[in-house]
Amino acid sequence: MMNFRFKKIKLFLFITLLLPLSAFSQITLPKLISDGMVLQRNTDVKIWGWADPGETIAIDFKDSSYNTTTNENGRWEVTLSDLEAGGPYTMTLKASNTVTIRDIMVGDVWIASGQSNMELPMSRVRPMYEKEIANAQNNAIRYFDVPNTYNFDRPQRQLSSGSWEKTTPETVPNFSAVAYFFASKLNDKYGVPVGIINSSLGGSPAEAWISEGTLQQQFPEYYNEAQLYKDSALVNKIQVSDNARRQAWYRQLNNQDNGYDNPETPWYKADLNTSDWSTTDIPGFWANTELGSLDGVVWFRKEVDIPSEMAGKRVQLNLGRIVDADSVFVNGTFVGTTSYQYPPRWYKVPAGVLKEGTNTIAIRVINERGNGGFFPDKEYKVTDGEQTIDLKGEWKYKTGASMPPLESQTFIRWMPVGLHNAMIAPLLDYRMKGVIWYQGESNTYRPAEYERLFSTMIKDWRNKWNQGTFPFLYVQLANFMKASSQPSESNWARLRESQLKTLSIPKTGMAVTIDVGEWNDIHPLEKKPVGNRLALAARKIAYGEDIVYSGPIYKSMEIKNDRIILNFDHTGSGLMAKGGNELKRFAIAGPDSNFVWANAKVISDSKIAVWSDKVENPVAVRYAWADNPEGANLYNKEGLPASPFRTDNWPATE
């Protein structure tokens, strides 16, 4: 019976999302056209939906009336022209039924898309932006979250769910942080409503967002890959296999975990005898202990002295980042769990759990594969907001279970075409101002390809949206991973170069973010500067302001004796070394292509001289050419960082 019901639900969704909606006798609207929506000002706006074939649809909006008739497939549409910013308004649609859409605003609509750094919600950056969340009360900023799904068969006509949300302290934690700060900046500047349609998915590569026809023409290898996943039997087989493998691994792990062997003395128990446990320092990875490359479960415990002022209070326990999953207990009480490595570990310890004197924190860490442990340079502490106790330092540990590594699953949702069909195609009739995009981390394994892939995607979207050359603003990859002590090759640098080259496409803008990343976190918390820099680019490219909107961009070079003179665009009031007089992260090479650190000096508002006593005949310069170009400090005087660049075109040597 359950299987029969499931099949009926799947059939209904298939008909609803993919086929003409002539079976619906009454007016049916897309999810985007609903209460609280923002319509794009100063352009032709399409309102569309479905009803019976041949049915007359009457629409009243802002003292104007519109009439249309559905076509043979039951689809109808009308065009609203020259809407001025304002609201709220009400729209009434009449056919065999009456539909009323309330609280409509007219302003600017932006599509926010990409992978996890665009998807990352305000709740994940809360410690840095508590005040912004508390004060997020703005009826003029609206947010629509596109459901995360995929479709390899064909472009969807309709979203399965979604609604417009007003900005309040209760709703904003679910908003994309980058998109929210971007919208706030524009709303502050222009005083018009801003609508954000967030269509992003963590881990997604660019090829997942490109249409099937374009991939067939431009990237046949990705097109062919997409064809495989049209086979629902294959998709089901992969998913069943992945789930079965993971479930079997975790079942065996839990059965073998010594920490749960004796129900009378689980290893999270407050008064457990740990005299035979080893010690290590946290944070750190256990590859540096006798555990080595162990996969499975390791338990960690620490005794913490709690003062009387903190005893009994509801407190927060911050445990940085842990690879891969964890469950946390305080004095034997379970306080939280996280199932994968990326989210920060912020756990609320309920009132009454902490006591004065000695308290015990126990952490069960599961590592599926690779290097397990605790990321350095993160906060490990317990705090009540007034007092803080540092948890770094010596902890006891013991192996709960040793397992073979768990084979990675197949992320079908990231395969080519799927996200375009399910998360972009249903938006294409909705008029908007432009796009903001933050993605690229998942394409760093093939960085040189990204220039053509990304450029193709932008052109594909512009073609599909049929709105001409709308503004497309994007974020260049932030600094990430450990800084290198010597000049070296970097896939991240090469992908940033591909992003830089994409500026050759008209009406594109790029926000440089190599100064706001974190070496130990692919999801840095500092999202406000990212949104602000995108908004700055929008003010120039989308709104036509005459402003400095970009940091310095390398333009040309000339060799003068033993020095290379670099010339830059977007220098604003002039070039500068932020934080001092010495420019850092410049490297220079001779004909042997061996780069060494170089001296660099601003010699005019738009020029820099670069040299090294180790290179007599210089031919090439690189700047901030690294995964994490820590210390790179070339800015213009408006405070915008220069994009990483190289003057050579030598192939990668590593």
XYZ file of C-alpha atoms in Angstrom:
654
model
C 0.000 0.000 0.000
C 2.788 2.431 0.900
C 4.564 1.653 -2.386
C 1.348 2.289 -4.333
C 0.841 5.649 -2.612
C 4.451 6.621 -3.281
C 4.004 5.871 -6.978
C 0.852 8.015 -7.085
C 2.706 10.933 -5.492
C 5.590 10.592 -7.965
C 3.141 10.518 -10.888
C 1.388 13.674 -9.639
C 4.683 15.535 -9.260
C 5.792 14.416 -12.719
C 2.611 15.743 -14.297
C 2.710 18.958 -12.264
C 6.323 19.834 -12.962
C 6.868 18.653 -16.502
C 3.678 18.418 -18.548
C 1.140 20.988 -19.785
C -1.296 21.823 -17.032
C -4.467 21.512 -19.096
C -5.885 19.103 -16.519
C -6.322 22.007 -14.092
C -9.690 23.679 -14.652
C -8.930 26.617 -12.372
C -6.149 29.197 -12.456
C -2.841 27.708 -11.370
C 0.167 29.947 -10.784
C 3.902 29.316 -10.583
C 5.327 29.343 -7.058
C 7.188 32.572 -7.831
C 3.952 34.443 -8.560
C 2.578 34.503 -5.059
C 2.038 36.622 -1.972
C 4.964 38.878 -1.116
C 6.631 38.702 -4.526
C 8.826 41.438 -5.952
C 8.243 42.410 -9.585
C 11.015 43.976 -11.630
C 10.561 47.709 -12.186
C 11.023 49.648 -15.444
C 10.696 46.717 -17.823
C 8.139 44.359 -19.323
C 7.080 41.889 -16.631
C 5.462 38.594 -17.491
C 2.672 37.132 -15.362
C 1.764 33.622 -16.409
C 0.018 30.450 -15.336
C -2.343 27.711 -16.428
C -6.059 26.996 -16.670
C -8.398 25.129 -19.033
C -7.600 25.555 -22.746
C -9.536 28.461 -24.210
C -10.416 29.986 -20.841
C -10.444 33.789 -20.469
C -8.218 35.217 -17.732
C -8.853 38.715 -16.352
C -6.222 40.454 -14.237
C -6.498 43.659 -12.220
C -3.318 45.318 -10.946
C -2.534 48.924 -9.984
C -5.661 50.440 -11.566
C -5.069 48.579 -14.822
C -6.900 45.597 -16.313
C -5.503 42.877 -18.553
C -7.243 40.078 -20.426
C -5.916 36.996 -22.151
C -6.992 33.512 -23.191
C -5.238 30.249 -22.492
C -3.699 28.367 -25.397
C -4.330 24.773 -26.399
C -2.038 23.572 -23.614
C -3.805 25.663 -21.007
C -1.015 28.191 -20.604
C -1.665 31.931 -20.476
C 0.440 35.025 -19.943
C 0.133 38.803 -19.821
C 2.756 41.534 -19.885
C 2.864 44.410 -17.409
C 4.870 47.410 -18.571
C 6.631 50.394 -17.002
C 6.059 49.491 -13.375
C 7.513 52.014 -10.958
C 9.086 51.010 -7.667
C 6.690 50.846 -4.757
C 4.126 48.771 -2.953
C 2.617 46.881 -1.366
C 0.010 46.136 -4.031
C -2.665 43.529 -4.646
C -3.329 41.600 -7.864
C -6.605 39.848 -8.658
C -6.905 37.101 -11.289
C -10.309 35.829 -12.412
C -11.421 32.900 -14.537
C -13.624 30.063 -13.301
C -12.053 30.866 -9.942
C -10.591 34.008 -8.383
C -7.028 34.223 -7.103
C -5.777 37.190 -5.075
C -2.051 37.876 -4.665
C -1.276 40.235 -1.800
C 1.634 42.293 -0.538
C 3.330 42.684 -3.934
C 6.342 44.986 -4.184
C 7.870 46.515 -7.309
C 11.621 47.009 -7.273
C 14.717 45.118 -8.381
C 14.947 41.333 -8.562
C 18.286 39.554 -8.404
C 19.031 35.877 -8.963
C 21.598 34.558 -6.467
C 23.217 31.326 -7.551
C 26.291 29.129 -7.238
C 27.467 26.633 -4.671
C 27.816 26.545 -0.898
C 29.323 29.985 -0.326
C 26.261 31.535 -1.951
C 23.914 29.065 -0.293
C 25.475 29.604 3.160
C 22.739 31.078 5.383
C 22.968 33.881 7.895
C 22.563 31.307 10.673
C 26.020 29.944 9.814
C 27.652 33.361 10.231
C 25.606 34.410 13.258
C 28.540 34.903 15.698
C 29.993 37.563 13.410
C 26.695 39.256 12.599
C 24.481 38.995 15.687
C 23.529 42.682 15.462
C 22.610 42.469 11.768
C 20.322 39.512 12.441
C 18.688 41.170 15.457
C 18.020 44.337 13.432
C 16.859 42.601 10.248
C 13.418 44.182 10.011
C 12.879 45.330 6.427
C 9.636 44.905 4.517
C 11.377 46.049 1.334
C 13.751 43.066 1.132
C 12.070 39.822 0.076
C 13.635 36.391 -0.326
C 12.609 33.288 -2.287
C 14.512 30.041 -1.780
C 14.424 27.667 -4.760
C 14.162 24.032 -3.594
C 17.316 21.974 -4.052
C 16.576 19.335 -6.637
C 17.683 18.093 -10.057
C 16.151 16.824 -13.281
C 18.015 15.186 -16.156
C 15.015 14.457 -18.382
C 13.933 17.954 -19.407
C 13.603 21.535 -18.162
C 10.943 21.874 -15.476
C 8.119 24.375 -15.948
C 7.342 24.732 -12.269
C 9.047 24.662 -8.884
C 7.800 22.037 -6.467
C 7.720 24.464 -3.529
C 8.856 27.871 -2.323
C 7.438 31.143 -1.044
C 8.456 34.771 -0.673
C 9.678 35.747 2.796
C 9.863 39.200 4.325
C 13.030 40.141 6.171
C 12.657 39.764 9.931
C 14.986 38.543 12.707
C 13.081 35.254 12.549
C 13.351 34.712 8.775
C 16.764 36.174 7.943
C 18.780 33.313 9.504
C 17.618 31.212 6.528
C 18.660 33.800 3.912
C 21.873 33.487 1.916
C 24.329 35.684 3.806
C 26.044 37.031 0.688
C 22.712 37.742 -1.008
C 21.245 39.390 2.085
C 24.159 41.783 2.530
C 24.064 42.534 -1.198
C 20.331 43.299 -1.080
C 20.684 45.396 2.078
C 23.357 47.544 0.504
C 21.290 48.191 -2.619
C 18.145 48.879 -0.637
C 20.033 51.351 1.547
C 21.488 53.069 -1.506
C 18.452 53.334 -3.763
C 15.514 52.994 -1.387
C 13.659 50.562 -3.647
C 12.427 47.066 -2.783
C 14.878 44.260 -3.551
C 13.877 40.682 -4.238
C 16.386 37.846 -4.016
C 15.680 34.510 -5.680
C 18.273 32.133 -4.255
C 18.955 29.175 -6.535
C 22.185 27.654 -5.270
C 23.423 24.252 -4.138
C 26.504 23.338 -2.147
C 29.224 21.452 -3.996
C 27.746 22.070 -7.436
C 30.094 22.469 -10.424
C 29.394 24.952 -13.204
C 28.433 22.262 -15.715
C 25.398 21.334 -13.590
C 23.962 24.812 -14.252
C 24.249 24.791 -18.076
C 21.417 23.746 -20.404
C 21.525 20.458 -22.254
C 21.575 21.969 -25.736
C 24.483 24.247 -24.921
C 26.482 21.420 -23.368
C 25.831 19.272 -26.431
C 27.327 21.976 -28.643
C 30.152 23.197 -26.428
C 31.027 20.401 -24.000
C 30.002 17.037 -25.488
C 31.779 15.102 -22.726
C 29.504 16.679 -20.114
C 26.490 16.244 -22.379
C 27.250 12.531 -22.727
C 27.629 12.231 -18.973
C 24.230 13.835 -18.474
C 22.615 11.288 -20.802
C 23.590 8.495 -18.421
C 21.476 9.971 -15.659
C 18.341 10.078 -17.753
C 18.173 6.379 -16.974
C 16.088 6.386 -13.803
C 16.928 2.731 -13.201
C 20.631 3.600 -13.170
C 20.070 6.555 -10.836
C 18.022 4.380 -8.514
C 20.646 1.632 -8.603
C 23.426 4.079 -7.685
C 21.399 5.621 -4.883
C 20.360 2.267 -3.464
C 23.950 1.032 -3.617
C 25.328 4.179 -1.988
C 22.736 4.118 0.778
C 23.226 0.417 1.425
C 27.003 0.811 1.605
C 26.779 3.756 4.009
C 24.182 2.073 6.194
C 26.226 -1.135 6.375
C 29.378 0.822 7.262
C 27.645 2.779 10.024
C 25.867 -0.330 11.310
C 29.191 -2.126 11.616
C 30.792 0.974 13.138
C 28.126 1.260 15.819
C 28.252 -2.448 16.583
C 32.022 -2.349 17.003
C 32.244 0.904 18.972
C 33.789 0.006 22.333
C 32.403 3.242 23.710
C 28.944 1.676 23.707
C 29.943 -1.888 24.704
C 28.783 -1.618 28.280
C 25.466 0.224 28.683
C 26.339 0.780 32.331
C 29.546 2.647 31.483
C 29.286 4.336 28.079
C 32.313 6.489 27.346
C 30.302 9.679 27.650
C 29.483 8.910 31.304
C 30.615 11.702 33.608
C 32.531 9.575 36.125
C 34.176 7.155 33.674
C 37.582 5.753 34.632
C 39.985 7.008 31.924
C 43.288 5.968 33.494
C 44.160 3.832 30.444
C 43.336 6.584 27.899
C 46.054 8.383 25.935
C 46.482 12.160 25.774
C 46.768 14.608 22.886
C 46.406 18.304 22.262
C 43.261 19.736 20.700
C 42.948 21.212 18.128
C 44.879 18.908 15.839
C 44.501 15.854 13.634
C 45.071 12.392 15.006
C 47.391 11.487 12.161
C 50.003 13.095 14.420
C 49.313 10.547 17.188
C 49.754 6.777 17.341
C 46.300 6.533 15.749
C 47.823 7.515 12.404
C 45.386 7.214 9.499
C 42.681 5.454 11.504
C 39.137 5.579 10.133
C 36.253 4.833 12.449
C 35.468 6.235 15.909
C 37.710 8.003 18.386
C 36.397 9.280 21.724
C 37.785 12.398 23.383
C 37.267 13.594 26.949
C 38.273 16.625 28.965
C 37.651 17.718 32.537
C 36.820 21.417 32.813
C 36.659 23.502 35.965
C 33.513 25.641 35.986
C 33.273 28.657 38.342
C 30.204 29.219 40.490
C 29.132 32.194 38.319
C 28.692 29.908 35.299
C 27.277 26.863 37.094
C 23.683 26.022 36.225
C 23.499 28.511 33.374
C 22.556 27.853 29.763
C 25.870 28.232 27.939
C 27.310 27.828 24.473
C 29.897 25.213 23.627
C 32.016 26.029 20.568
C 34.047 23.167 19.143
C 35.476 24.632 15.935
C 35.285 22.197 13.047
C 35.576 18.431 13.362
C 36.280 15.801 10.684
C 33.884 14.205 9.915
C 30.965 13.801 12.355
C 30.577 14.229 16.099
C 28.262 13.696 19.042
C 28.881 15.776 22.159
C 28.029 15.119 25.806
C 28.460 17.343 28.857
C 28.388 15.575 32.226
C 26.769 12.638 30.447
C 24.036 14.774 28.861
C 23.805 14.793 25.084
C 24.018 18.389 23.794
C 24.355 18.084 20.003
C 25.594 16.340 16.906
C 26.799 17.291 13.412
C 26.892 14.777 10.582
C 29.576 16.209 8.276
C 32.735 18.240 8.554
C 31.881 21.709 7.264
C 29.431 23.331 9.713
C 30.819 25.074 12.793
C 30.111 23.202 16.011
C 27.992 25.543 18.136
C 26.071 23.631 20.776
C 23.730 24.950 23.457
C 24.253 23.366 26.861
C 20.916 23.447 28.708
C 20.530 25.179 32.043
C 21.280 22.915 34.973
C 23.827 20.717 33.175
C 26.966 22.543 34.273
C 27.922 22.415 37.930
C 30.460 24.255 40.005
C 33.830 22.535 39.961
C 34.812 19.626 37.729
C 32.722 18.984 34.614
C 33.320 16.469 31.818
C 33.019 17.040 28.074
C 32.993 13.891 25.909
C 33.111 13.937 22.098
C 32.525 10.930 19.876
C 34.233 11.634 16.540
C 33.545 9.590 13.406
C 36.044 9.774 10.553
C 34.903 8.186 7.288
C 38.156 8.563 5.376
C 41.276 10.718 5.311
C 42.568 12.848 8.150
C 40.325 12.881 11.211
C 40.381 15.370 14.050
C 39.913 18.992 15.038
C 40.735 21.912 12.739
C 43.366 24.325 14.095
C 42.817 28.081 14.364
C 39.174 27.710 15.339
C 37.484 28.548 18.622
C 37.201 25.768 21.192
C 35.511 27.210 24.248
C 32.551 27.283 26.579
C 30.977 30.668 27.257
C 27.968 32.224 28.947
C 28.476 35.542 27.173
C 30.352 37.053 30.082
C 32.943 34.454 30.973
C 34.825 32.189 28.587
C 36.769 29.028 29.296
C 39.290 27.947 26.677
C 39.077 24.252 25.819
C 42.292 24.061 23.820
C 45.077 21.951 25.226
C 45.322 18.454 26.615
C 42.457 15.998 26.090
C 42.275 12.253 26.670
C 41.349 9.943 23.812
C 40.716 6.302 23.030
C 39.766 4.354 19.898
C 36.157 3.249 19.825
C 36.260 1.373 16.522
C 38.679 0.944 13.634
C 37.092 0.638 10.206
C 38.100 0.458 6.555
C 37.573 3.839 4.846
C 34.028 4.488 3.651
C 33.921 4.845 -0.120
C 32.550 8.228 -1.186
C 29.015 8.378 -2.500
C 28.022 9.434 -6.000
C 26.633 12.964 -5.830
C 24.085 12.652 -8.608
C 22.674 16.103 -7.874
C 25.954 17.627 -9.099
C 25.940 15.964 -12.514
C 25.744 18.080 -15.707
C 22.425 19.684 -16.740
C 20.448 18.535 -13.689
C 20.423 21.802 -11.746
C 19.750 23.919 -14.812
C 16.643 21.892 -15.598
C 15.251 21.914 -12.062
C 16.514 25.146 -10.480
C 17.030 27.607 -13.375
C 14.532 26.637 -16.098
C 11.466 27.333 -13.886
C 12.766 30.880 -13.287
C 13.326 31.901 -16.894
C 10.013 33.709 -17.387
C 10.502 35.800 -14.258
C 11.947 39.220 -15.096
C 14.959 40.274 -13.062
C 17.683 42.919 -12.826
C 20.694 40.619 -12.914
C 22.592 37.724 -11.370
C 25.052 37.399 -8.503
C 27.150 34.229 -8.555
C 29.562 32.587 -6.101
C 30.968 29.297 -7.349
C 34.157 27.694 -8.604
C 35.533 25.663 -5.718
C 34.149 22.469 -7.250
C 35.849 23.167 -10.585
C 39.371 23.748 -9.241
C 40.448 20.292 -10.349
C 40.228 21.563 -13.984
C 40.895 25.282 -13.619
C 41.932 26.091 -17.192
C 38.628 24.735 -18.503
C 36.655 27.022 -16.223
C 37.124 30.145 -18.328
C 35.284 28.587 -21.265
C 32.828 26.717 -19.033
C 31.882 29.798 -17.000
C 31.699 32.061 -20.049
C 29.473 29.526 -21.764
C 27.174 29.400 -18.748
C 26.779 33.191 -18.637
C 25.944 33.336 -22.359
C 23.586 30.364 -21.973
C 21.660 32.059 -19.170
C 21.434 35.329 -21.070
C 20.094 33.485 -24.076
C 17.589 31.463 -22.066
C 16.322 34.421 -20.044
C 15.879 36.475 -23.218
C 16.580 39.721 -21.373
C 19.583 40.819 -23.365
C 22.951 41.409 -21.720
C 21.791 41.604 -18.123
C 24.421 42.277 -15.412
C 26.246 39.191 -14.233
C 28.305 39.806 -11.082
C 30.429 37.126 -9.485
C 32.832 36.405 -6.649
C 36.414 35.405 -7.263
C 37.539 32.532 -5.044
C 38.641 33.480 -1.537
C 41.950 32.496 0.028
C 41.923 28.914 1.319
C 44.286 26.204 2.627
C 47.702 26.719 4.171
C 49.860 29.536 2.882
C 52.955 28.414 0.975
C 56.371 29.641 2.063
C 57.681 29.768 -1.524
C 56.130 30.658 -4.896
C 54.386 27.590 -6.254
C 51.724 26.369 -8.624
C 48.082 26.491 -7.574
C 44.847 25.247 -9.108
C 42.992 27.829 -7.056
C 45.135 30.604 -8.521
C 44.535 29.296 -12.026
C 40.780 29.191 -11.473
C 40.894 32.777 -10.172
C 42.677 33.619 -13.416
C 39.830 32.031 -15.395
C 37.397 34.154 -13.408
C 39.496 37.245 -14.090
C 39.487 36.553 -17.831
C 35.699 36.259 -17.786
C 35.559 40.023 -17.257
C 36.034 40.271 -21.033
C 32.319 39.425 -21.343
C 30.229 42.628 -21.425
C 28.412 43.746 -18.278
C 30.214 41.402 -15.926
C 31.781 42.406 -12.628
C 33.967 40.563 -10.137
C 34.361 40.888 -6.379
C 37.888 39.975 -5.236
C 37.886 38.177 -1.870
C 41.437 36.932 -1.262
C 41.477 38.985 1.946
C 38.331 37.633 3.621
C 38.810 33.852 3.446
C 40.025 31.415 6.096
C 42.884 29.003 5.493
C 41.106 26.247 7.422
C 37.561 26.719 6.168
C 36.235 26.602 2.626
C 33.192 28.456 3.991
C 34.618 31.632 5.540
C 32.317 33.523 7.895
C 33.101 37.036 6.672
C 30.292 37.388 4.143
C 29.367 41.059 4.555
C 32.389 42.378 2.580
C 31.514 39.913 -0.195
C 27.939 41.183 -0.462
C 29.114 44.788 -0.223
C 31.672 44.375 -3.027
C 29.069 42.746 -5.264
C 26.747 45.660 -4.527
C 29.532 48.082 -5.440
C 29.913 46.326 -8.790
C 26.138 46.480 -9.255
C 26.117 50.231 -8.674
C 28.444 50.632 -11.657
C 27.369 47.866 -14.019
C 23.644 47.622 -13.306
C 22.862 51.163 -12.187
C 25.416 53.176 -14.151
C 27.037 55.135 -11.335
C 30.419 56.694 -12.030
C 32.298 55.094 -9.138
C 35.393 53.031 -8.367
C 33.854 49.576 -8.108
C 36.819 47.233 -8.559
C 40.237 46.728 -7.101
C 43.326 47.031 -9.323
C 43.392 44.797 -12.409
C 46.670 44.014 -14.157
C 46.826 45.637 -17.599
C 50.306 45.402 -19.110
C 54.040 45.131 -18.384
C 57.359 46.333 -19.737
C 60.895 45.247 -18.900
C 63.361 47.982 -17.931
C 66.824 46.568 -17.286
C 66.508 44.299 -14.242
C 62.997 45.421 -13.366
C 59.494 44.776 -14.607
C 57.092 47.713 -14.610
C 53.443 46.723 -14.206
C 50.549 48.908 -15.298
C 47.041 48.594 -13.787
C 43.451 49.544 -14.478
C 40.863 50.323 -11.780
C 43.411 52.123 -9.646
C 40.955 54.716 -8.365
C 42.797 57.387 -6.394
C 46.009 55.405 -6.704
C 47.699 52.155 -5.790
C 48.766 51.405 -2.233
C 50.291 48.744 -0.010
C 47.712 48.103 2.657
C 49.143 47.993 6.144
C 52.513 49.548 5.320
C 54.898 50.525 2.557
C 56.040 47.034 1.542
C 54.102 45.187 -1.138
C 53.924 41.455 -0.505
C 53.266 38.287 -2.460
C 54.942 39.382 -5.689
C 57.153 36.797 -7.388
C 59.463 37.229 -10.373
C 61.147 34.826 -12.796
C 63.692 34.784 -15.568
C 63.611 32.667 -18.740
C 64.002 29.505 -16.620
C 60.470 30.094 -15.202
C 61.778 29.683 -11.665
C 59.818 32.143 -9.549
C 61.283 33.724 -6.422
C 59.863 36.281 -4.029
C 60.369 39.791 -5.324
C 60.603 43.356 -4.134
C 57.747 45.537 -5.323
C 57.155 49.261 -5.051
C 54.408 51.663 -6.113
C 56.036 54.167 -8.469
C 52.909 56.061 -9.593
C 49.156 55.986 -9.126
C 48.881 53.147 -11.647
C 52.331 51.512 -11.833
C 54.463 49.150 -9.770
C 58.117 48.204 -10.183
C 59.087 44.600 -9.380
C 62.618 43.198 -9.057
C 64.851 40.725 -7.276
C 68.629 40.532 -6.889
C 68.282 36.805 -7.658
C 66.897 37.403 -11.166
C 69.138 39.380 -13.537
C 66.969 39.040 -16.648
C 63.341 39.064 -15.496
C 60.606 38.084 -17.923
C 57.507 37.406 -15.788
C 55.749 38.435 -12.590
C 53.051 36.762 -10.539
C 51.017 38.287 -7.729
C 49.050 36.427 -5.050
C 49.529 33.252 -7.057
C 48.640 30.636 -4.436
C 45.764 28.726 -2.894
C 46.038 31.113 0.022
C 48.037 34.255 -0.866
C 48.280 35.244 2.781
C 49.585 38.775 3.213
C 48.826 39.941 -0.338
C 48.269 43.660 0.145
C 47.989 45.485 -3.177
C 44.886 47.703 -3.012
C 43.640 50.928 -4.482
C 43.135 53.821 -2.075
C 39.391 53.151 -2.103
C 40.188 49.998 -0.131
C 39.529 47.364 -2.797
C 42.030 44.489 -3.202
C 43.791 43.738 -6.471
C 42.973 40.550 -8.305
C 45.698 37.897 -8.390
C 47.383 37.697 -11.794
C 50.382 36.509 -13.773
C 52.096 38.038 -16.777
C 53.275 34.697 -18.189
C 51.310 32.002 -19.937
C 53.495 29.078 -18.918
C 51.709 25.785 -18.314
C 51.456 24.397 -14.816
C 54.603 22.626 -13.668
C 53.021 20.552 -10.897
